[in-house]
Steps between C-alpha positions, in 0.01 A plus 500: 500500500448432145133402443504145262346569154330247316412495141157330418494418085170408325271626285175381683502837697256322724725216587807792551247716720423154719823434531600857605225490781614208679895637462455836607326383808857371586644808484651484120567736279302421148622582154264346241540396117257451252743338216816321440686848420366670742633289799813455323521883520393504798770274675749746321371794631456430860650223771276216496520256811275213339293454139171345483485434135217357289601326145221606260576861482504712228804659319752205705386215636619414861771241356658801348471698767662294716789427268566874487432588834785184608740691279617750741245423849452185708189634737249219563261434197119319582329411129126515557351368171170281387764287351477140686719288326823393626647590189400851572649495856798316443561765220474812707751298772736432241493864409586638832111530729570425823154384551138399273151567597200389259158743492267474685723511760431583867627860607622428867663189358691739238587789812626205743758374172581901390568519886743164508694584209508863656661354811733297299638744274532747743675267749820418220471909411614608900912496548618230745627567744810311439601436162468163329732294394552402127345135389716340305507192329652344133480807331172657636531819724203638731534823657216521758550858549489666185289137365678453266606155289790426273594175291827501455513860481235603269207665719154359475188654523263321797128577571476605842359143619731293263772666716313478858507087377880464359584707826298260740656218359841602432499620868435116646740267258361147421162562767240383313193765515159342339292758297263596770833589753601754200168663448429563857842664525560665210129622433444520885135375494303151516635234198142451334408233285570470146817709562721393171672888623758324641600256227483769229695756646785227568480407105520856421768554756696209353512633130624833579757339712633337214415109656373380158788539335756473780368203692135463585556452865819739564381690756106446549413104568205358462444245755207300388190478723633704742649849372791694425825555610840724367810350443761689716 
């Protein structure tokens, strides 16, 4: 059985070593990076299962990182920065992280969300056992199989989670699910507080679906004070 490999990016060698401790008592395999290059070489040369990724790094910063890494590889991405601001968290969302810690952070916290978004990805990477159907619906195509998503025939590229949440809705037309129902399924832990997650990933969902130019509520609708729901 193929032993999951995590990659574990920052150049505080102390924070990468802490982090390595707690992981490898879970039975991962470590690969560590010191700079931006290095973990986008890194990623290249071997098969990576899950990024933790700081921002300030030398020669790339984790923003670029992560927009070359989403080029050609969809693994689950944690950012664990000193940058608080929501600015700085909504930006590594929008760029395709699947998650955002901010130093000092607590290490068990960090192994139970690696371990959650382990379970997650590796639950939509086993074949079923029955194939899917297609979702289809006014132009937009989801294959649940191969997760994939086309507008009117021209493919678009989906984060791992942005999928998990067009999927969850498209799969229950017009049920309204409020943003702490789509955390706790699509990230599979606890909704915590101060979790804007949801809210940005469905704004970043809705521009690469085309909804600001097509029609803002075309497929995604936001029903206000209670949640979302997908037009089928």
């Amino acid at each position: 059985m193929k032993r999951i490999t995590i990659l574990i990016a920052d150049d505080e060698r102390e924070i990468a070593d802490l982090i390595a401790l707690h992981l490898e008592k879970e039975g991962y395999h470590l690969i560590k990076a010191y700079d931006g290059k290095e973990a986008v070489r890194a990623v290249q040369a071997h098969s990576i299962d899950l990024i933790i990724l700081d921002i300030m790094m030398p020669g790339l910063d984790g923003y670029e990182v992560t927009r070359q890494v989403r080029e050609q590889h969809r693994m689950p991405i944690i950012f664990l920065s000193a940058k608080t601001s929501d600015f700085d968290k909504i930006s590594g969302l929008v760029l395709g992280a699947d998650d955002y810690m901010t130093k000092p952070f607590n290490p068990m916290e960090l192994v139970a969300r690696v371990n959650a978004h382990l379970r997650r990805s590796m639950q939509f990477s086993q074949p079923a056992a029955d194939s899917h159907s297609l979702l289809e619906a006014g132009g937009l195509t989801i294959d649940p199989d191969k997760r994939t998503v086309c507008v009117y025939g021209k493919s678009v590229e989906l984060t791992p989670k942005e999928f998990d949440i067009l999927y969850l809705l498209a799969s229950y037309p017009r049920k309204v699910f409020s943003a702490e129902n789509i955390f706790e399924q699509v990230w599979g832990e606890a909704y915590y507080s101060g979790g804007n997650t949801v809210m940005v990933h469905i704004r970043t969902l809705r521009k690469k679906l085309g909804e600001e130019e097509l029609n803002k509520n075309k497929w995604i609708k936001t029903v206000w004070g209670v949640g979302y729901s997908f037009n089928g």
